[in-house]
Short mmCIF file of C-alpha atoms and ligand atoms in Angstrom, two decimals:
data_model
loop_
_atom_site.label_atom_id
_atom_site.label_comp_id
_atom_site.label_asym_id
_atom_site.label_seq_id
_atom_site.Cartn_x
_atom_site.Cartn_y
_atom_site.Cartn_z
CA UNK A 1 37.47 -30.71 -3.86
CA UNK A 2 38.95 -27.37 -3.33
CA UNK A 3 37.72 -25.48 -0.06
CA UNK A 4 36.71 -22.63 -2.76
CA UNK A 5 34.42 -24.94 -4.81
CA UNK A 6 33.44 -26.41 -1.94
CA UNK A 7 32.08 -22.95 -0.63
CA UNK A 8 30.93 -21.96 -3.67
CA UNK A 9 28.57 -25.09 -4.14
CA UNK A 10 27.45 -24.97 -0.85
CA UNK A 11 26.13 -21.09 -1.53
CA UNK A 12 24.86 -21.79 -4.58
CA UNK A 13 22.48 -24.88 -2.65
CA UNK A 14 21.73 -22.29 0.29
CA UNK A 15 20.77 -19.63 -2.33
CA UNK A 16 18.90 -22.13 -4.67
CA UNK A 17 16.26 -23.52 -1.37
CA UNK A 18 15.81 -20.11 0.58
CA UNK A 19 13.76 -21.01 3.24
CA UNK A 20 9.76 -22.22 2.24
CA UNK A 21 7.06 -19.36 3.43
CA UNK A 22 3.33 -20.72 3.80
CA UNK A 23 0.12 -18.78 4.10
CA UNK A 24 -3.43 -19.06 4.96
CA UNK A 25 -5.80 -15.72 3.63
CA UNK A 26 -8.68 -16.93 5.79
CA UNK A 27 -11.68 -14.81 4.34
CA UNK A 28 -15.27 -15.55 6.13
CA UNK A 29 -16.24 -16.93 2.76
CA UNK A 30 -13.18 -18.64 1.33
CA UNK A 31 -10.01 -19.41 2.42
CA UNK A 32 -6.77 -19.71 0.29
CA UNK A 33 -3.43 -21.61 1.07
CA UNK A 34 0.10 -20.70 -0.65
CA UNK A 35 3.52 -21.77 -0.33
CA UNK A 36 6.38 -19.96 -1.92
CA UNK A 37 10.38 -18.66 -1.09
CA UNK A 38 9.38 -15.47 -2.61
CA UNK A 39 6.17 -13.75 -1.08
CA UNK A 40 5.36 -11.84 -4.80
CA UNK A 41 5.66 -15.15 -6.16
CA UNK A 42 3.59 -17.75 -4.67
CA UNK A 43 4.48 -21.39 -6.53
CA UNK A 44 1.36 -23.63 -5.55
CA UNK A 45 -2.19 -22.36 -4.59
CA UNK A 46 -5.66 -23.62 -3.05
CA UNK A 47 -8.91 -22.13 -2.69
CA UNK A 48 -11.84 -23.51 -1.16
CA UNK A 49 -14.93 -22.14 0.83
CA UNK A 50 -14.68 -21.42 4.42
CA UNK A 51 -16.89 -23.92 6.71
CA UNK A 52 -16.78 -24.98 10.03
CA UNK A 53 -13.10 -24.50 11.63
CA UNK A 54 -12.23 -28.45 11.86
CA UNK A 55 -13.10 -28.99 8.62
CA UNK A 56 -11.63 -26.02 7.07
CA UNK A 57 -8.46 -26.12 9.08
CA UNK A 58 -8.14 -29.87 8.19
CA UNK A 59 -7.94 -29.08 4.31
CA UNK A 60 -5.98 -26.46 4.78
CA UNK A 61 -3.24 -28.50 6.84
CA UNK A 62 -3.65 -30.95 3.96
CA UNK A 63 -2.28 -28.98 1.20
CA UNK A 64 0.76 -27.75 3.29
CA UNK A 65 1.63 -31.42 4.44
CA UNK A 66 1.44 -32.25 0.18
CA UNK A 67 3.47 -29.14 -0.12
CA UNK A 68 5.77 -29.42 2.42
CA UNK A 69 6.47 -33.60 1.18
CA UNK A 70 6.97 -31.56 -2.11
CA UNK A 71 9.36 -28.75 -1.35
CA UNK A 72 10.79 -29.46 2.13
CA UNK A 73 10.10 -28.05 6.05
CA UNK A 74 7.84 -24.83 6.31
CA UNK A 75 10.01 -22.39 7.45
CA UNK A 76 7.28 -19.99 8.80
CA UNK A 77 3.15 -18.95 8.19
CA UNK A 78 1.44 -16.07 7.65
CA UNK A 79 -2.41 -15.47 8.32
CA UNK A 80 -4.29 -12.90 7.18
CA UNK A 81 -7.54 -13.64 8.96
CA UNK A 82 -11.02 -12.28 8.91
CA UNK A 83 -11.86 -10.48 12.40
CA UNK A 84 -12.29 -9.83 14.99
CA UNK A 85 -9.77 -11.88 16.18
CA UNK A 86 -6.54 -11.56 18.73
CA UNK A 87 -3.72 -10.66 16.83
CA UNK A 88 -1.37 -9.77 19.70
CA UNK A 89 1.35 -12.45 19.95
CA UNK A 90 1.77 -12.04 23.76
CA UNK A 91 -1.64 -12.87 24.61
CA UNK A 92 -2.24 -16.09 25.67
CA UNK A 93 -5.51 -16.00 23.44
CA UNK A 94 -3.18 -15.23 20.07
CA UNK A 95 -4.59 -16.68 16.89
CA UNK A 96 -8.45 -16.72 18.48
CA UNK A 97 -11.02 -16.02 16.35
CA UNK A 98 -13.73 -13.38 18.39
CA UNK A 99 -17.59 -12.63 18.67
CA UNK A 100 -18.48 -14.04 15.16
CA UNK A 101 -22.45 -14.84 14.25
CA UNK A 102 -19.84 -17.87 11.89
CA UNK A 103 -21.03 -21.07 13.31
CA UNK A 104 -18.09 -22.68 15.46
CA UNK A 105 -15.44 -20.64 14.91
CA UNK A 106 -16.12 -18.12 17.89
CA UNK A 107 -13.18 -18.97 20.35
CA UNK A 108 -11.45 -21.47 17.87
CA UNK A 109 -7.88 -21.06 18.06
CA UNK A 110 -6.51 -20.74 14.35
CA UNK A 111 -2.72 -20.40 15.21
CA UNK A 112 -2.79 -23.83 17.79
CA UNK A 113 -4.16 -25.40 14.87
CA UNK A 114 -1.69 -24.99 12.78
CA UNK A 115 0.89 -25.41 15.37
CA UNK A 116 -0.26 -28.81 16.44
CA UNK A 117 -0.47 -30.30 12.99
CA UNK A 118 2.43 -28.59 11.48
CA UNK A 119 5.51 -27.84 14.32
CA UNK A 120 4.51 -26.79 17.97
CA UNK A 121 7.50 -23.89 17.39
CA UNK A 122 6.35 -23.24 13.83
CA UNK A 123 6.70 -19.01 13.71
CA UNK A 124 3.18 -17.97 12.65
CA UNK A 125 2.61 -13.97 12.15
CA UNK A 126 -1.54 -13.82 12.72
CA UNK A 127 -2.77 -10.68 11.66
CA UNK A 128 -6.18 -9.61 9.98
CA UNK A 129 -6.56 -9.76 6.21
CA UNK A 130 -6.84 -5.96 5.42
CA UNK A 131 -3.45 -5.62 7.23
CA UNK A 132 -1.92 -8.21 4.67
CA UNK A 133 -3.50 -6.80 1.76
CA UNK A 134 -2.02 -3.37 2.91
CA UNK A 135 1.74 -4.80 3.06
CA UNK A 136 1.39 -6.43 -0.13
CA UNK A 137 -0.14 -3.20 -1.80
CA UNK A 138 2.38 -0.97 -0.63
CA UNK A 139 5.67 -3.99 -1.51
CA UNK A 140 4.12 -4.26 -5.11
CA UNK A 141 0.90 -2.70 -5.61
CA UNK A 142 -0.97 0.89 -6.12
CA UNK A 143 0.99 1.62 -3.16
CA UNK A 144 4.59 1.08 -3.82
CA UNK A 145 6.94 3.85 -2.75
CA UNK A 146 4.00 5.92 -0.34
CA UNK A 147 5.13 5.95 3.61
CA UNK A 148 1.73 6.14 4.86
CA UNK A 149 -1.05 4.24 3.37
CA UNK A 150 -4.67 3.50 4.14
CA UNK A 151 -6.50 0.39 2.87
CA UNK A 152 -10.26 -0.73 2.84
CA UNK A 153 -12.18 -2.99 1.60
CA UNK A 154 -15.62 -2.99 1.10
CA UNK A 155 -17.55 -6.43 0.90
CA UNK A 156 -19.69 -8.14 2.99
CA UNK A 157 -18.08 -5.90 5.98
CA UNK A 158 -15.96 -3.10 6.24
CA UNK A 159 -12.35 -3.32 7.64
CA UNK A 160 -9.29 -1.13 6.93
CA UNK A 161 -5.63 -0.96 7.58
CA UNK A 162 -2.82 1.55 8.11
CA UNK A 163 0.39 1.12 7.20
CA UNK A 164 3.07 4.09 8.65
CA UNK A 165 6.29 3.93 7.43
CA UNK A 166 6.22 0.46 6.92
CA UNK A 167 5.03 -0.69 10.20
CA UNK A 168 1.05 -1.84 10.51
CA UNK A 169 -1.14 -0.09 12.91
CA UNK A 170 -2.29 -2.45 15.73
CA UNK A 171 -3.75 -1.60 18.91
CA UNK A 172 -4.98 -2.85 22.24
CA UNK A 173 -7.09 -5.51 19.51
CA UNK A 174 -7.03 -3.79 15.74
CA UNK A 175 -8.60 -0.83 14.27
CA UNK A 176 -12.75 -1.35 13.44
CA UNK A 177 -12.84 1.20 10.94
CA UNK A 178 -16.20 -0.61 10.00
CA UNK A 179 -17.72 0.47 12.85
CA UNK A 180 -17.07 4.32 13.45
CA UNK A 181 -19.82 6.27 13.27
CA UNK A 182 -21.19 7.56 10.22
CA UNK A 183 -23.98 10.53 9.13
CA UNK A 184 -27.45 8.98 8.01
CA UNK A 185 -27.47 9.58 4.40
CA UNK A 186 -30.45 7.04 3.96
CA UNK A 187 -32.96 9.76 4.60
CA UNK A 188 -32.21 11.80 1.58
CA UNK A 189 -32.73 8.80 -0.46
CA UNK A 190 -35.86 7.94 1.54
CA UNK A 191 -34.28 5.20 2.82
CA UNK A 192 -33.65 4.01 6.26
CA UNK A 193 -30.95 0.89 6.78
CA UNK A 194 -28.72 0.54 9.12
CA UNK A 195 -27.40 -3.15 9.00
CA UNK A 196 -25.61 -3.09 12.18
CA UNK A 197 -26.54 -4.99 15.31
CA UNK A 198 -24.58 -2.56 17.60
CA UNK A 199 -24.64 0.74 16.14
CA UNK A 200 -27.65 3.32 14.55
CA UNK A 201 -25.46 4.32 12.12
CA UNK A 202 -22.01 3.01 11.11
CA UNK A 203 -19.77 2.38 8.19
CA UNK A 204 -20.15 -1.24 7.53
CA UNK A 205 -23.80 -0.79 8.67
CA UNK A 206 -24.40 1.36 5.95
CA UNK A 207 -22.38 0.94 3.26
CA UNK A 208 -21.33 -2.95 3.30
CA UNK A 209 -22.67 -5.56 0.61
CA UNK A 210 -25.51 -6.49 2.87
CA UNK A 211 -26.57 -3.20 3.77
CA UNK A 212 -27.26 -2.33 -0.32
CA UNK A 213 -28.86 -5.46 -0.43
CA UNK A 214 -31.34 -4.64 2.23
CA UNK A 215 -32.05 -1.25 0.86
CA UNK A 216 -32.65 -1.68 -2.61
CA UNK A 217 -34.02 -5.31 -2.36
CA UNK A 218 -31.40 -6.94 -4.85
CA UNK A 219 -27.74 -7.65 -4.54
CA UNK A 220 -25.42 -4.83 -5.25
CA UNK A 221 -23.92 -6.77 -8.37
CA UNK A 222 -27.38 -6.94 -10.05
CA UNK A 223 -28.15 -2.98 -9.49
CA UNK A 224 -27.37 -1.34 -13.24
CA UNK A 225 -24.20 1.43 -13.26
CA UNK A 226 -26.34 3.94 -13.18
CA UNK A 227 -28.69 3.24 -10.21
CA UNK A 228 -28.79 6.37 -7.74
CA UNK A 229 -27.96 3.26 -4.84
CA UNK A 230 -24.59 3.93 -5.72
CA UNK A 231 -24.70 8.15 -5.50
CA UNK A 232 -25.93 7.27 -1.61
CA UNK A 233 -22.99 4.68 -1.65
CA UNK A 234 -20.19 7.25 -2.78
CA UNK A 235 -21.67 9.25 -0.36
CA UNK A 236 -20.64 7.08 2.09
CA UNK A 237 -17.45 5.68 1.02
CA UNK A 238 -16.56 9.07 0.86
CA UNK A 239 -17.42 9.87 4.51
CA UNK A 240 -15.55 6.76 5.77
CA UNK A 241 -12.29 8.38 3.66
CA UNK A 242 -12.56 11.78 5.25
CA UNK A 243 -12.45 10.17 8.72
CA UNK A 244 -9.04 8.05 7.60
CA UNK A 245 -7.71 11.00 5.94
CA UNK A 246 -8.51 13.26 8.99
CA UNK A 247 -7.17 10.60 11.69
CA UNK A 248 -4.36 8.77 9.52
CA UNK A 249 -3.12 11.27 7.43
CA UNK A 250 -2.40 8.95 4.42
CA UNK A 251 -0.32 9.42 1.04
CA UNK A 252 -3.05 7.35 -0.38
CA UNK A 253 -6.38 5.29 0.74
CA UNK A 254 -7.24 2.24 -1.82
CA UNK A 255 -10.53 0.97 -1.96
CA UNK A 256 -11.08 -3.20 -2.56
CA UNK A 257 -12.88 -5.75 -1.77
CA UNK A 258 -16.45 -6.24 -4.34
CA UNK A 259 -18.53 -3.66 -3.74
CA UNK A 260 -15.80 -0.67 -4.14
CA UNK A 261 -15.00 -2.67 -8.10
CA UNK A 262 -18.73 -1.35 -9.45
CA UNK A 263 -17.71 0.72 -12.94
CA UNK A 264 -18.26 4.39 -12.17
CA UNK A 265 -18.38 4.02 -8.44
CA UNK A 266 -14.96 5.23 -7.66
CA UNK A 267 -15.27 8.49 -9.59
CA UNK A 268 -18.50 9.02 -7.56
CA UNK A 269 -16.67 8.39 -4.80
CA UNK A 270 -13.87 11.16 -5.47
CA UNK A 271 -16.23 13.87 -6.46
CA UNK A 272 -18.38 13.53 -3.11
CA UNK A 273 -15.23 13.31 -1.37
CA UNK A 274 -13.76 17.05 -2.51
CA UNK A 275 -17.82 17.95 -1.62
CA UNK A 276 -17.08 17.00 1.99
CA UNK A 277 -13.79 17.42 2.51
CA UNK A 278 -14.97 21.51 1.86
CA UNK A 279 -11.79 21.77 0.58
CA UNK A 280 -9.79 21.49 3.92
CA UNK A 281 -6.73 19.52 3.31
CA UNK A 282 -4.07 20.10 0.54
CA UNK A 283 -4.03 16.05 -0.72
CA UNK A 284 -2.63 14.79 -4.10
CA UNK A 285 -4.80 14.59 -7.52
CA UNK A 286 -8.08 12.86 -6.42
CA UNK A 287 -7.05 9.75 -9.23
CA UNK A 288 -4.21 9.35 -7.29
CA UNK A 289 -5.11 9.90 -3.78
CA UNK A 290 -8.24 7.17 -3.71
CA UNK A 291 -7.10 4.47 -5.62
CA UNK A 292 -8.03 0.71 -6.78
CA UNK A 293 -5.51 -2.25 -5.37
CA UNK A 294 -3.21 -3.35 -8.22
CA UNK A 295 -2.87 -6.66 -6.96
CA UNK A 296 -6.82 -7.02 -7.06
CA UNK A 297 -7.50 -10.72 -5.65
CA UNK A 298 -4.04 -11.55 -5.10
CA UNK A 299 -3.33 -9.24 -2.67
CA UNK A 300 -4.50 -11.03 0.64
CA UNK A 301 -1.91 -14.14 0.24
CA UNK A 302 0.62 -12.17 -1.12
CA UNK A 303 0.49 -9.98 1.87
CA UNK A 304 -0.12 -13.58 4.15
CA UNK A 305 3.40 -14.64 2.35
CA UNK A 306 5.05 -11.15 3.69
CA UNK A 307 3.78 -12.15 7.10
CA UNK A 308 5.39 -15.50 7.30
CA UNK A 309 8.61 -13.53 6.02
CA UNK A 310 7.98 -11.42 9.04
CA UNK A 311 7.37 -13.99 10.92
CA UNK A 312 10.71 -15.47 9.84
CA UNK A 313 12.62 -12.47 10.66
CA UNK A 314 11.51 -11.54 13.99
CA UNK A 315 12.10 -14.65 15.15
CA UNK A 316 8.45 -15.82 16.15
CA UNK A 317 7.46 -17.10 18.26
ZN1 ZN B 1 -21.48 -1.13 13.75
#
């Protein structure tokens, strides 16, 4: 064989296996497993419910073993977790999951896991699951093309994420956007929730799933379109946007998770928004400005799969 063909035969089998990605999008209610080479293009898929850790991690290492017999080596994971959790990779707590009222998983150490099933060297990026929706949303989503872009979801809790010019906001731990402070809109309404164990009034407190629950005595989903609970919930959706636009100074904030997908809701949203913005910043068309993910449920694994490529890249761990 020619030195040519030879070369040419040995690209073509480099290019045809690029290296295998894995991900975990480990949601306090379900968690979902992927494997692909491409992170927009994950080839096989699991879903189950989250329970204890052992149990959960277990089936999770499962699938990738099946996978990985499959496909060949995992070349790198990505985890987009639920929170709070330590997400700094020079900590010697990295991959922890934090004060949680989840039975067992307080202190359980996702990332070791992994590592001692999988490869003790295995590069793992562990980062929170609003941060992976965010990458994956601004790669392929409502996002694509914007330098600076905000991303919450509202479900059971309230997280967000900022991505600035392509690089995720971290901190000392990771932004609680859930937990800033928030005006008491209740009273208007004659009202008076707070679901918060910490705080009298704060984002996730008062505008998370649980929160509309307690108020109106019946699961968001089962309150019609045109219930005035979600006039007090634009209102405060809207409040928790001025603060990001105010301290992150997006292109664009998109709303997911369940709650924000109610029909009607994110038009309420807008139109209390220019009400108490008063008007104040020069932003781009309110349709455009807050905005629904594109990716919708796939976004947390995609963005899981763009952390393993991270991962990858940088060389973890
Ligand atoms: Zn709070």
């Amino acid at each position: 064989m020619s030195e040519k063909k030879a070369t040419v035969l040995l690209m073509s089998s480099i290019s045809s296996h690029p290296p295998l990605l894995a991900a975990i999008e480990a949601g306090g209610t379900k968690y979902v497993c992927a494997v692909g080479y491409d992170p927009e293009k994950p080839i096989a898929e699991v879903r189950f419910p989250t329970r204890n850790p052992e149990d959960t991690l277990s089936e999770a290492i499962a699938f990738f073993k099946a996978r990985s017999s499959e496909l060949g080596p995992i070349a790198a994971m990505g985890i987009g977790t639920f929170g709070p959790a330590v997400i700094d990779p020079t900590s010697p707590e990295y991959g922890s999951i934090l004060t949680t009222p989840k039975a067992g998983w307080e202190g359980f150490n996702v990332v070791s896991a992994i590592r001692s099933a999988l490869r003790a060297d295995l590069p793992v990026s562990f980062d929170t699951d609003v941060n992976a929706a965010v990458l994956s949303e601004a790669a392929y989503g409502s996002a694509k093309g914007k330098r600076y872009v905000a991303y919450i979801t509202i479900g059971t809790g309230i997280g967000a994420a900022y991505l600035h010019d392509g690089k995720l906001l971290h901190g000392r731990q990771h932004p609680e956007v859930g937990h800033i402070p928030i005006p008491d809109f209740d009273t208007a309404f004659g009202k008076d929730t707070n679901r918060c164990d910490f705080h009298d009034s704060c984002f996730e407190g008062r505008a998370a799933g649980p929160a509309i629950e307690e108020r109106w005595g019946i699961p968001g989903h089962e309150l019609s379109d045109s219930h005035e609970a979600w006039d007090l919930e634009a209102a405060y959706l809207a409040a928790g946007c001025v603060t990001l636009t105010a301290t992150w100074s997006p292109n664009i904030i998109i709303l997911g998770g369940g709650v924000s997908q109610k029909p009607g809701l994110l038009n309420k949203v807008r139109k209390e928004f220019e009400k108490q913005a008063g008007g104040y910043w020069s932003l781009p068309p309110m349709e455009e400005y807050l905005n629904t993910p594109q990716l919708d449920q796939d976004a947390g694994i995609i963005g899981s799969l763009m952390l393993a490529q991270q991962a990858l890249d940088c060389g973890q761990p």
